[in-house]
mmCIF file of C-alpha atoms in Angstrom:
data_model
loop_
_atom_site.group_PDB
_atom_site.id
_atom_site.type_symbol
_atom_site.label_atom_id
_atom_site.label_comp_id
_atom_site.label_asym_id
_atom_site.label_seq_id
_atom_site.Cartn_x
_atom_site.Cartn_y
_atom_site.Cartn_z
ATOM 1 C CA MET A 1 -0.313 -7.058 12.724
ATOM 2 C CA ALA A 2 -2.745 -5.657 10.072
ATOM 3 C CA ILE A 3 -4.032 -3.614 12.277
ATOM 4 C CA ILE A 4 -1.003 -2.142 13.579
ATOM 5 C CA ARG A 5 0.395 -1.881 9.806
ATOM 6 C CA SER A 6 -3.359 0.067 9.093
ATOM 7 C CA GLU A 7 -2.619 2.499 11.901
ATOM 8 C CA SER A 8 0.878 3.283 10.939
ATOM 9 C CA ILE A 9 -0.281 3.995 7.584
ATOM 10 C CA LEU A 10 -2.911 6.473 8.671
ATOM 11 C CA GLU A 11 -0.397 8.314 10.861
ATOM 12 C CA PHE A 12 1.101 9.539 7.692
ATOM 13 C CA PRO A 13 0.827 13.256 6.886
ATOM 14 C CA THR A 14 -2.031 13.729 4.098
ATOM 15 C CA GLU A 15 -0.641 14.824 0.734
ATOM 16 C CA ASN A 16 -1.130 18.245 -0.552
ATOM 17 C CA TYR A 17 -2.733 17.153 -3.895
ATOM 18 C CA GLU A 18 -3.029 21.323 -4.880
ATOM 19 C CA PRO A 19 -0.989 23.084 -3.513
ATOM 20 C CA LYS A 20 -1.288 27.077 -3.790
ATOM 21 C CA ASN A 21 -1.633 28.208 -7.425
ATOM 22 C CA ALA A 22 -1.302 24.793 -9.051
ATOM 23 C CA VAL A 23 -0.509 23.802 -12.230
ATOM 24 C CA SER A 24 -3.186 21.027 -13.672
ATOM 25 C CA PRO A 25 -1.933 19.663 -16.831
ATOM 26 C CA LYS A 26 -4.005 18.345 -19.507
ATOM 27 C CA LYS A 27 -1.086 16.835 -21.174
ATOM 28 C CA LEU A 28 2.905 16.612 -20.657
ATOM 29 C CA LYS A 29 5.209 17.077 -23.570
ATOM 30 C CA GLY A 30 7.317 14.647 -21.323
ATOM 31 C CA GLU A 31 10.449 16.596 -20.765
ATOM 32 C CA VAL A 32 11.936 15.808 -17.308
ATOM 33 C CA VAL A 33 15.163 17.697 -15.858
ATOM 34 C CA PHE A 34 16.482 16.679 -12.652
ATOM 35 C CA ASP A 35 18.626 19.806 -11.550
ATOM 36 C CA ASN A 36 21.189 19.055 -9.110
ATOM 37 C CA VAL A 37 18.781 17.150 -6.766
ATOM 38 C CA TYR A 38 19.638 15.728 -3.337
ATOM 39 C CA PHE A 39 17.422 13.405 -1.336
ATOM 40 C CA SER A 40 17.306 11.733 1.960
ATOM 41 C CA TYR A 41 14.584 9.564 3.493
ATOM 42 C CA LYS A 42 13.614 10.370 7.297
ATOM 43 C CA ASN A 43 16.396 9.737 9.740
ATOM 44 C CA SER A 44 18.620 7.972 6.973
ATOM 45 C CA ARG A 45 21.878 9.356 4.927
ATOM 46 C CA GLU A 46 21.260 10.619 1.570
ATOM 47 C CA THR A 47 19.839 8.460 -1.102
ATOM 48 C CA LEU A 48 20.704 10.699 -3.864
ATOM 49 C CA ARG A 49 23.147 13.304 -4.152
ATOM 50 C CA GLY A 50 23.633 15.776 -6.978
ATOM 51 C CA ILE A 51 21.816 14.062 -9.392
ATOM 52 C CA SER A 52 21.110 15.935 -12.503
ATOM 53 C CA PHE A 53 19.957 15.014 -15.983
ATOM 54 C CA ASN A 54 17.689 15.918 -18.699
ATOM 55 C CA VAL A 55 15.226 13.777 -20.898
ATOM 56 C CA LYS A 56 13.665 15.300 -24.066
ATOM 57 C CA PRO A 57 9.955 14.382 -25.066
ATOM 58 C CA GLY A 58 9.845 10.794 -26.183
ATOM 59 C CA GLU A 59 13.177 9.575 -24.866
ATOM 60 C CA LYS A 60 13.508 6.208 -23.647
ATOM 61 C CA ILE A 61 16.133 6.302 -20.297
ATOM 62 C CA ALA A 62 17.053 3.436 -18.542
ATOM 63 C CA LEU A 63 18.098 3.489 -14.812
ATOM 64 C CA VAL A 64 20.722 0.627 -14.090
ATOM 65 C CA GLY A 65 22.411 0.203 -10.762
ATOM 66 C CA GLU A 66 22.916 -2.312 -7.693
ATOM 67 C CA SER A 67 19.868 -2.381 -5.212
ATOM 68 C CA GLY A 68 19.904 0.758 -3.119
ATOM 69 C CA VAL A 69 21.573 3.201 -5.328
ATOM 70 C CA GLY A 70 18.360 5.145 -5.898
ATOM 71 C CA LYS A 71 16.940 3.645 -8.675
ATOM 72 C CA THR A 72 13.438 3.444 -7.370
ATOM 73 C CA THR A 73 13.872 6.687 -5.271
ATOM 74 C CA ILE A 74 14.251 8.723 -8.953
ATOM 75 C CA ILE A 75 10.764 6.802 -9.933
ATOM 76 C CA ASP A 76 9.055 8.304 -6.298
ATOM 77 C CA LEU A 77 10.456 11.711 -6.902
ATOM 78 C CA ILE A 78 9.232 11.939 -10.874
ATOM 79 C CA SER A 79 5.562 10.758 -9.616
ATOM 80 C CA GLY A 80 5.707 13.055 -6.982
ATOM 81 C CA PHE A 81 5.593 11.053 -3.821
ATOM 82 C CA TYR A 82 8.514 12.629 -2.146
ATOM 83 C CA PHE A 83 10.050 16.253 -3.299
ATOM 84 C CA PRO A 84 13.813 17.036 -3.291
ATOM 85 C CA GLN A 85 15.680 18.532 0.173
ATOM 86 C CA LYS A 86 17.553 20.595 -2.766
ATOM 87 C CA GLY A 87 17.251 21.077 -6.231
ATOM 88 C CA LYS A 88 14.880 20.732 -8.732
ATOM 89 C CA ILE A 89 12.351 18.327 -10.748
ATOM 90 C CA LEU A 90 10.851 20.078 -13.605
ATOM 91 C CA VAL A 91 8.342 18.328 -16.225
ATOM 92 C CA ASN A 92 7.480 20.748 -18.931
ATOM 93 C CA GLY A 93 9.496 23.425 -17.207
ATOM 94 C CA ILE A 94 7.192 23.507 -14.299
ATOM 95 C CA ASP A 95 8.407 22.271 -10.851
ATOM 96 C CA VAL A 96 6.482 19.184 -9.793
ATOM 97 C CA LYS A 97 6.078 20.799 -6.488
ATOM 98 C CA LYS A 98 3.564 23.383 -8.140
ATOM 99 C CA MET A 99 1.761 20.627 -10.127
ATOM 100 C CA ASN A 100 -2.033 19.453 -9.045
ATOM 101 C CA LEU A 101 -0.630 15.863 -7.957
ATOM 102 C CA THR A 102 -4.191 14.299 -9.235
ATOM 103 C CA ALA A 103 -3.906 15.926 -12.777
ATOM 104 C CA TYR A 104 -0.389 15.409 -13.286
ATOM 105 C CA ARG A 105 -0.151 11.376 -11.766
ATOM 106 C CA SER A 106 -2.989 11.154 -14.427
ATOM 107 C CA ARG A 107 -0.538 11.272 -17.228
ATOM 108 C CA ILE A 108 1.925 8.833 -15.577
ATOM 109 C CA ALA A 109 1.199 5.018 -16.041
ATOM 110 C CA VAL A 110 3.242 2.290 -14.434
ATOM 111 C CA VAL A 111 4.188 -1.158 -15.436
ATOM 112 C CA PRO A 112 5.620 -2.942 -12.255
ATOM 113 C CA GLN A 113 7.317 -5.855 -11.950
ATOM 114 C CA GLU A 114 4.716 -7.688 -9.767
ATOM 115 C CA PRO A 115 1.388 -5.953 -10.498
ATOM 116 C CA THR A 116 -1.181 -5.589 -7.589
ATOM 117 C CA LEU A 117 -4.429 -7.412 -8.722
ATOM 118 C CA PHE A 118 -7.819 -7.614 -6.600
ATOM 119 C CA ASN A 119 -10.217 -10.520 -6.173
ATOM 120 C CA THR A 120 -12.520 -9.304 -8.447
ATOM 121 C CA THR A 121 -13.734 -9.297 -12.254
ATOM 122 C CA VAL A 122 -11.100 -8.317 -15.327
ATOM 123 C CA LYS A 123 -13.169 -5.651 -16.103
ATOM 124 C CA ASN A 124 -12.672 -3.742 -12.468
ATOM 125 C CA ASN A 125 -9.255 -4.997 -12.263
ATOM 126 C CA ILE A 126 -8.230 -3.105 -15.718
ATOM 127 C CA ARG A 127 -10.141 -0.189 -14.870
ATOM 128 C CA TYR A 128 -8.463 0.617 -11.620
ATOM 129 C CA GLY A 129 -7.707 3.716 -10.919
ATOM 130 C CA ASN A 130 -9.349 4.702 -14.295
ATOM 131 C CA THR A 131 -12.958 3.954 -14.624
ATOM 132 C CA ALA A 132 -13.933 6.721 -17.365
ATOM 133 C CA GLY A 133 -14.750 5.767 -20.668
ATOM 134 C CA PRO A 134 -16.252 3.636 -22.842
ATOM 135 C CA GLU A 135 -16.294 -0.373 -22.460
ATOM 136 C CA GLN A 136 -14.822 -0.489 -26.625
ATOM 137 C CA GLU A 137 -11.729 1.698 -25.169
ATOM 138 C CA MET A 138 -10.789 -1.449 -22.509
ATOM 139 C CA ILE A 139 -11.306 -3.961 -24.885
ATOM 140 C CA LYS A 140 -8.948 -2.229 -27.239
ATOM 141 C CA ALA A 141 -6.217 -1.275 -24.869
ATOM 142 C CA ALA A 142 -6.477 -5.331 -24.088
ATOM 143 C CA LYS A 143 -6.334 -6.288 -27.578
ATOM 144 C CA GLU A 144 -2.947 -3.677 -27.405
ATOM 145 C CA ALA A 145 -1.357 -5.704 -24.336
ATOM 146 C CA TYR A 146 -2.028 -9.395 -25.825
ATOM 147 C CA ALA A 147 -4.786 -9.837 -23.259
ATOM 148 C CA ASP A 148 -7.588 -10.533 -25.132
ATOM 149 C CA GLU A 149 -6.446 -13.721 -26.155
ATOM 150 C CA PHE A 150 -6.795 -15.093 -22.769
ATOM 151 C CA ILE A 151 -9.568 -13.338 -21.464
ATOM 152 C CA GLU A 152 -11.908 -14.107 -24.119
ATOM 153 C CA SER A 153 -10.864 -17.907 -23.216
ATOM 154 C CA PHE A 154 -12.620 -17.490 -19.813
ATOM 155 C CA PRO A 155 -15.997 -18.272 -19.471
ATOM 156 C CA LYS A 156 -17.428 -14.896 -18.338
ATOM 157 C CA LYS A 157 -14.796 -13.277 -20.248
ATOM 158 C CA TYR A 158 -14.121 -9.689 -18.851
ATOM 159 C CA ASN A 159 -16.169 -10.755 -15.737
ATOM 160 C CA GLN A 160 -14.314 -13.336 -15.029
ATOM 161 C CA VAL A 161 -13.177 -13.268 -10.830
ATOM 162 C CA VAL A 162 -9.569 -13.384 -10.613
ATOM 163 C CA GLY A 163 -9.072 -14.521 -6.946
ATOM 164 C CA TRP A 164 -7.413 -13.010 -4.624
ATOM 165 C CA LYS A 165 -3.955 -11.261 -5.513
ATOM 166 C CA GLY A 166 -4.983 -12.531 -8.995
ATOM 167 C CA ILE A 167 -4.051 -16.307 -8.085
ATOM 168 C CA LYS A 168 -6.682 -17.125 -11.198
ATOM 169 C CA LEU A 169 -3.741 -15.524 -13.484
ATOM 170 C CA SER A 170 -0.455 -16.816 -14.513
ATOM 171 C CA VAL A 171 2.396 -14.272 -14.287
ATOM 172 C CA GLY A 172 2.234 -13.358 -17.584
ATOM 173 C CA GLN A 173 -1.507 -13.133 -17.708
ATOM 174 C CA LYS A 174 -0.789 -10.613 -14.605
ATOM 175 C CA GLN A 175 1.344 -8.634 -16.347
ATOM 176 C CA ARG A 176 -0.771 -8.284 -19.656
ATOM 177 C CA ILE A 177 -3.559 -6.989 -17.330
ATOM 178 C CA ALA A 178 -0.847 -4.282 -15.972
ATOM 179 C CA LEU A 179 -0.173 -3.515 -19.782
ATOM 180 C CA THR A 180 -3.960 -3.132 -20.623
ATOM 181 C CA ARG A 181 -4.308 -0.709 -17.848
ATOM 182 C CA ALA A 182 -1.526 1.545 -18.858
ATOM 183 C CA PHE A 183 -3.053 1.589 -22.375
ATOM 184 C CA LEU A 184 -6.246 2.459 -21.255
ATOM 185 C CA ARG A 185 -4.551 5.328 -19.203
ATOM 186 C CA ASN A 186 -2.725 6.499 -22.506
ATOM 187 C CA PRO A 187 0.352 7.929 -20.718
ATOM 188 C CA ASP A 188 2.693 10.779 -21.298
ATOM 189 C CA ILE A 189 5.597 9.333 -18.988
ATOM 190 C CA LEU A 190 5.552 5.919 -18.732
ATOM 191 C CA ILE A 191 7.555 3.818 -16.096
ATOM 192 C CA LEU A 192 8.642 0.413 -16.322
ATOM 193 C CA ASP A 193 9.914 -1.706 -13.823
ATOM 194 C CA GLU A 194 11.682 -4.964 -15.353
ATOM 195 C CA PRO A 195 8.013 -6.222 -16.623
ATOM 196 C CA THR A 196 9.269 -9.136 -18.163
ATOM 197 C CA SER A 197 12.044 -10.533 -15.699
ATOM 198 C CA ALA A 198 9.719 -13.513 -14.649
ATOM 199 C CA LEU A 199 7.913 -14.700 -17.444
ATOM 200 C CA ASP A 200 8.148 -17.734 -19.716
ATOM 201 C CA ALA A 201 9.323 -17.038 -23.330
ATOM 202 C CA LYS A 202 6.207 -16.728 -24.932
ATOM 203 C CA SER A 203 4.700 -14.780 -22.591
ATOM 204 C CA GLU A 204 7.874 -11.989 -22.586
ATOM 205 C CA HIS A 205 7.641 -12.067 -26.632
ATOM 206 C CA LEU A 206 4.586 -10.912 -26.285
ATOM 207 C CA ILE A 207 4.879 -8.754 -23.779
ATOM 208 C CA LYS A 208 8.116 -7.451 -25.575
ATOM 209 C CA LYS A 209 6.090 -6.317 -28.749
ATOM 210 C CA SER A 210 3.079 -4.878 -26.337
ATOM 211 C CA LEU A 211 5.715 -2.712 -24.414
ATOM 212 C CA ASN A 212 7.474 -1.581 -28.002
ATOM 213 C CA LYS A 213 3.930 -0.313 -28.801
ATOM 214 C CA LEU A 214 3.249 1.472 -25.982
ATOM 215 C CA MET A 215 6.354 2.838 -25.610
ATOM 216 C CA GLU A 216 6.298 4.744 -28.834
ATOM 217 C CA GLY A 217 6.017 8.389 -28.593
ATOM 218 C CA ARG A 218 5.967 8.619 -24.680
ATOM 219 C CA THR A 219 8.894 9.336 -22.373
ATOM 220 C CA THR A 220 9.842 6.088 -20.731
ATOM 221 C CA PHE A 221 11.944 5.252 -18.036
ATOM 222 C CA ILE A 222 12.914 1.962 -17.400
ATOM 223 C CA ILE A 223 14.215 0.420 -13.908
ATOM 224 C CA ALA A 224 16.685 -2.191 -15.416
ATOM 225 C CA HIS A 225 17.543 -5.319 -13.679
ATOM 226 C CA ARG A 226 18.755 -7.421 -16.649
ATOM 227 C CA LEU A 227 21.255 -5.170 -18.863
ATOM 228 C CA SER A 228 20.281 -7.085 -21.976
ATOM 229 C CA THR A 229 16.857 -5.113 -21.957
ATOM 230 C CA VAL A 230 18.449 -2.135 -22.330
ATOM 231 C CA ARG A 231 20.622 -2.182 -25.401
ATOM 232 C CA GLU A 232 18.164 0.075 -27.049
ATOM 233 C CA VAL A 233 17.377 2.785 -25.022
ATOM 234 C CA ASN A 234 18.565 6.730 -25.953
ATOM 235 C CA THR A 235 20.743 6.730 -22.387
ATOM 236 C CA ILE A 236 21.241 4.428 -19.590
ATOM 237 C CA LEU A 237 22.263 5.927 -16.421
ATOM 238 C CA VAL A 238 24.254 4.253 -13.802
ATOM 239 C CA LEU A 239 23.824 4.937 -10.165
ATOM 240 C CA LYS A 240 26.463 4.103 -7.415
ATOM 241 C CA ASP A 241 26.179 5.707 -4.628
ATOM 242 C CA GLY A 242 23.339 7.756 -4.959
ATOM 243 C CA GLN A 243 25.448 9.271 -7.797
ATOM 244 C CA ILE A 244 25.448 8.854 -11.441
ATOM 245 C CA ALA A 245 28.513 7.067 -12.063
ATOM 246 C CA GLU A 246 28.306 6.957 -15.726
ATOM 247 C CA ARG A 247 25.614 8.016 -18.469
ATOM 248 C CA GLY A 248 25.433 6.756 -22.327
ATOM 249 C CA SER A 249 24.469 4.010 -24.539
ATOM 250 C CA HIS A 250 25.490 0.436 -24.342
ATOM 251 C CA ASN A 251 27.911 0.371 -26.833
ATOM 252 C CA ASP A 252 29.657 3.692 -24.969
ATOM 253 C CA LEU A 253 29.003 1.936 -21.666
ATOM 254 C CA ILE A 254 30.320 -1.414 -22.433
ATOM 255 C CA LYS A 255 33.923 -0.321 -23.596
ATOM 256 C CA ILE A 256 34.902 1.175 -20.574
ATOM 257 C CA GLU A 257 37.254 -0.996 -18.604
ATOM 258 C CA GLY A 258 36.776 -1.495 -15.547
ATOM 259 C CA GLY A 259 33.315 0.528 -15.413
ATOM 260 C CA VAL A 260 30.440 -0.087 -13.365
ATOM 261 C CA TYR A 261 28.038 -0.957 -16.135
ATOM 262 C CA LYS A 262 30.451 -2.862 -17.650
ATOM 263 C CA SER A 263 31.143 -4.650 -14.477
ATOM 264 C CA LEU A 264 27.296 -5.332 -13.892
ATOM 265 C CA TYR A 265 27.374 -6.560 -17.781
ATOM 266 C CA ASP A 266 30.048 -9.131 -17.581
ATOM 267 C CA LEU A 267 28.837 -10.479 -14.088
ATOM 268 C CA GLN A 268 25.083 -11.332 -16.075
ATOM 269 C CA SER A 269 26.885 -12.526 -19.363
ATOM 270 C CA GLY A 270 28.898 -14.708 -17.004
ATOM 271 C CA PHE A 271 25.738 -16.392 -15.127
ATOM 272 C CA SER A 272 23.968 -16.712 -18.343
ATOM 273 C CA SER A 273 26.303 -18.446 -19.794
ATOM 274 C CA GLU A 274 26.736 -21.239 -17.267
#
């Protein structure tokens, strides 16, 4: 099965990392514009239909909605993994299609819900995809992510091997490794896929403190599964059937009787109170 999967991946066309006359940004202000974006995956119906929004530098945007409504697709489009069939996506006023993708993606960091770790040392896992820079920067990043406290307790510290998929680490420790990667990358655009959803109370407290520090001054997109985590973002985009059904702050959206956001919030609040 692994060979079959590998062969199917190798059949994908190679990405054009550097289109003709490509722009290679050294820094992004973080302004992101979706202008009437339509997108569909191969042989499927439209996932996004007429999506438009404007994010100013440093703003925090939450993407909310049931599974399959297009939250992850929006993130993949921002990252340049796909391009829209209609409409434009502009970052710094430049169409993402015209970006040098290697340079562009180097200014983006992702903290996923389930970090990918390898059977190698803590140091190599932190430096994954970002091998440059002195070791002191890595240690500083680990302190900012509150990862140094458990790394320093290991017999081999940063040279400790974490096992296959990080099996020797707890869920919270894995997330703090992922946060350390993000701090070390020092991005202009930050993407968070609800990284606190499967944590114990202590780990969640530390990671929230670290996330608040990481988000400072950075344009941040949050894929929100638990609506209790998005109360303080600038704007919530509520997706339904591939479109933006509602947008606004938590306080605005919770007042819309029969609204999509209010219905989701009431449902989650009901479960949490039982």
